C-alpha positions in Angstrom: -43.0 -41.6 -20.2 -42.1 -42.4 -16.6 -44.4 -45.1 -15.3 -44.5 -46.4 -11.7 -46.4 -49.6 -11.0 -47.2 -50.8 -7.4 -48.2 -54.4 -7.8 -48.5 -57.7 -6.1 -45.2 -59.1 -7.4 -43.1 -59.1 -10.5 -40.2 -61.0 -9.1 -42.1 -64.1 -8.1 -44.8 -66.1 -9.9 -45.3 -68.4 -7.0 -49.1 -68.5 -6.5 -49.2 -65.2 -8.4 -50.7 -65.1 -11.8 -50.2 -61.4 -12.0 -46.5 -61.9 -12.6 -46.9 -63.1 -16.2 -49.0 -60.0 -17.1 -46.7 -57.6 -15.4 -43.6 -59.0 -16.9 -45.0 -59.0 -20.4 -46.5 -55.5 -20.1 -43.4 -53.8 -18.6 -41.1 -55.5 -21.0 -43.0 -54.2 -23.9 -43.3 -50.7 -22.4 -39.5 -50.7 -22.0 -39.1 -51.8 -25.6 -41.3 -48.8 -26.6 -38.9 -46.5 -24.8 -40.8 -45.9 -21.5 -39.0 -45.8 -18.1 -40.7 -48.1 -15.7 -40.3 -48.7 -11.9 -42.1 -51.7 -10.2 -42.6 -51.4 -6.5 -43.6 -54.5 -4.5 -43.9 -55.4 -0.8 -41.2 -57.7 0.4 -43.0 -60.7 1.9 -41.5 -64.1 2.9 -43.4 -66.4 0.5 -42.3 -64.4 -2.5 -38.8 -63.8 -1.2 -38.4 -67.6 -1.0 -39.6 -68.1 -4.5 -38.2 -65.4 -6.7 -37.9 -66.7 -10.3 -37.1 -63.3 -11.8 -35.4 -61.3 -9.0 -33.7 -58.8 -11.4 -35.8 -58.2 -14.6 -33.7 -56.6 -17.3 -36.5 -54.5 -18.6 -37.5 -52.4 -15.6 -36.3 -51.2 -12.2 -37.6 -53.1 -9.3 -37.6 -52.0 -5.7 -38.9 -53.8 -2.6 -40.4 -52.1 0.4 -41.1 -53.5 3.9 -44.2 -51.5 4.8 -46.3 -48.5 3.7 -44.2 -46.1 5.8 -41.1 -47.1 3.8 -43.0 -46.9 0.5 -44.4 -43.5 1.2 -41.2 -41.9 2.5 -38.8 -43.5 0.0 -40.7 -43.3 -3.3 -42.7 -40.1 -2.8 -40.6 -38.2 -5.4 -40.7 -41.1 -7.9 -44.5 -41.2 -7.7 -44.9 -37.4 -7.9 -42.6 -37.2 -10.9 -44.2 -40.1 -12.9 -46.5 -39.5 -15.9 -48.6 -42.5 -14.8 -48.8 -44.4 -11.5 -50.6 -47.7 -11.5 -51.8 -49.5 -8.3 -52.6 -53.2 -8.9 -55.3 -55.3 -7.4 -54.5 -57.3 -4.2 -51.7 -55.0 -3.2 -51.4 -55.3 0.6 -53.1 -52.3 2.3 -54.2 -51.2 -1.1 -56.7 -48.7 0.0 -54.1 -46.8 2.0 -51.6 -47.1 -0.9 -54.3 -45.9 -3.4 -55.2 -42.8 -1.3 -51.5 -41.9 -1.0 -51.0 -42.3 -4.8 -54.0 -40.2 -5.6 -52.8 -37.5 -3.2 -49.1 -37.6 -4.3 -49.2 -38.3 -8.1 -49.1 -35.3 -10.4 -49.7 -37.5 -13.4 -52.5 -40.1 -14.1 -53.4 -42.2 -11.1 -54.7 -45.6 -12.3 -56.0 -48.8 -10.7 -55.2 -52.1 -12.6 -57.7 -54.8 -11.7 -56.4 -58.3 -12.7 -59.2 -59.8 -10.5 -62.3 -57.8 -11.6 -65.0 -60.5 -10.9 -63.4 -61.1 -7.5 -63.1 -57.4 -6.8 -66.8 -56.7 -7.6 -67.9 -59.6 -5.4 -65.8 -58.3 -2.6 -67.2 -54.8 -3.0 -70.8 -56.1 -3.1 -70.3 -57.8 0.3 -68.5 -54.8 1.8 -65.0 -56.4 1.8 -62.7 -53.5 1.1 -59.4 -55.4 1.2 -57.6 -53.3 -1.5 -60.3 -51.1 -3.0 -63.3 -49.1 -1.8 -66.2 -47.6 -3.9 -65.0 -44.1 -2.9 -61.5 -44.9 -4.2 -62.8 -46.1 -7.6 -64.3 -42.6 -8.2 -61.0 -41.0 -7.2 -58.7 -42.9 -9.6 -58.4 -41.1 -12.9 -58.4 -44.5 -14.7 -59.7 -48.0 -13.9 -58.0 -50.6 -16.0 -59.8 -53.9 -16.0 -58.7 -57.3 -17.3 -62.5 -57.9 -17.8 -64.0 -55.9 -20.7 -67.6 -55.7 -22.0 -70.5 -54.4 -20.0 -68.4 -54.4 -16.7 -66.7 -51.3 -17.9 -70.0 -49.4 -18.1 -71.0 -50.8 -14.7 -67.8 -49.5 -13.1 -68.5 -46.0 -14.5 -72.2 -45.9 -13.9 -72.5 -47.7 -10.5 -69.1 -46.8 -9.0 -68.5 -43.5 -10.8 -65.2 -44.3 -12.3 -64.2 -41.4 -14.5 -62.8 -43.8 -17.1 -63.0 -47.6 -17.1 -61.0 -49.3 -19.9 -60.1 -52.8 -20.7 -56.4 -53.9 -20.3 -56.5 -57.6 -20.8 -53.9 -59.9 -19.4 -50.9 -60.4 -21.6 -48.0 -62.8 -22.2 -44.5 -62.4 -23.6 -44.5 -64.0 -27.1 -40.8 -64.7 -26.7 -41.6 -66.9 -23.8 -45.0 -68.4 -24.9 -45.3 -70.0 -28.3 -46.3 -73.4 -29.7 -43.7 -76.2 -29.6 -43.7 -79.6 -31.1 -43.3 -81.7 -27.9 -44.5 -85.3 -27.3 -47.7 -85.5 -25.3 -47.1 -86.8 -21.8 -50.6 -86.3 -20.3 -54.2 -86.9 -21.4 -55.4 -83.9 -19.4 -53.8 -81.2 -17.3 -54.7 -78.2 -15.1 -52.4 -75.3 -14.4 -53.5 -73.0 -11.5 -53.0 -72.1 -7.9 -55.4 -73.8 -5.5 -58.6 -72.0 -4.9 -61.6 -73.4 -2.9 -64.1 -72.1 -5.5 -62.3 -73.9 -8.4 -61.3 -77.1 -6.6 -64.8 -78.9 -7.0 -64.5 -78.5 -10.8 -60.9 -79.8 -10.8 -62.0 -82.7 -8.6 -64.9 -83.6 -10.9 -63.3 -83.1 -14.3 -59.8 -84.2 -13.6 -59.2 -86.1 -10.4 -62.4 -88.2 -10.6 -61.8 -88.8 -14.3 -58.2 -90.0 -13.5 -59.5 -92.5 -11.0 -61.9 -93.9 -13.6 -59.6 -93.7 -16.7 -57.9 -97.0 -17.4 -54.9 -95.7 -19.3 -54.3 -91.9 -19.4 -52.0 -89.9 -17.2 -52.9 -86.5 -15.7 -51.2 -83.5 -14.2 -52.0 -80.7 -11.8 -49.4 -77.9 -11.6 -49.7 -75.1 -9.0 -49.0 -74.3 -5.4 -51.0 -74.2 -2.2 -53.0 -77.4 -2.6 -53.9 -78.9 0.8 -52.0 -82.0 1.7 -55.2 -83.9 2.5 -56.5 -83.9 -1.2 -56.7 -87.6 -2.3 -55.1 -87.4 -5.7 -55.5 -90.3 -8.1 -52.4 -92.4 -8.6 -52.3 -91.3 -12.3 -52.2 -87.6 -11.3 -48.8 -86.0 -11.3 -48.4 -83.0 -9.0 -46.1 -80.2 -9.8 -45.9 -77.7 -6.9 -44.6 -74.7 -8.9 -44.2 -74.1 -12.6 -42.6 -70.7 -13.3 -43.6 -68.8 -16.4 -41.8 -70.4 -19.4 
């Protein structure tokens, strides 16, 4: 099959957890014989932190804005068997409407942020998806399974909501026998809703712990955070 994915970024994992899933998924699709094209918006913060600028398993093309996307890749989208628009794509509503209008194959939305998406929809925040758009996509792929899938179909009238869980490349992620450096670590981009838990369970514990060493890896943490002396900060840890 010919598959086009319009996603957040596959070339940079900086503050972008989507990259790990996209890389694993498209690599395996290529291994199975499918032809894949990944389209991503060229933005400065990813351009400065590209840890996989040229994946060997798929074509990658960067676009500057939606006008370039629509004019340059209309034929690719029209000819594809499947076109997938990912969550948090900039101007995702406009992109989604264009894909649904242009694609002759299956038009799908891949939500790698389902709980966040549903919360945004509930409060009327249509940054990259609207209730009307859900009903127009042929397929809603969600990294959250279970009852949420029925909710997407019954409440938002998705024609088909299916689970597509996050994935990793087993050639990159596997157990290794390494000496333990830290008693406790946290890997994740800074998020205001998660930080109180990181503070309570790791940073506060590090201040009280007499011996252990701790680590927090991930970008975008505010400089004013008072990390314990025993906490090592790693600004960016690329996938494997």
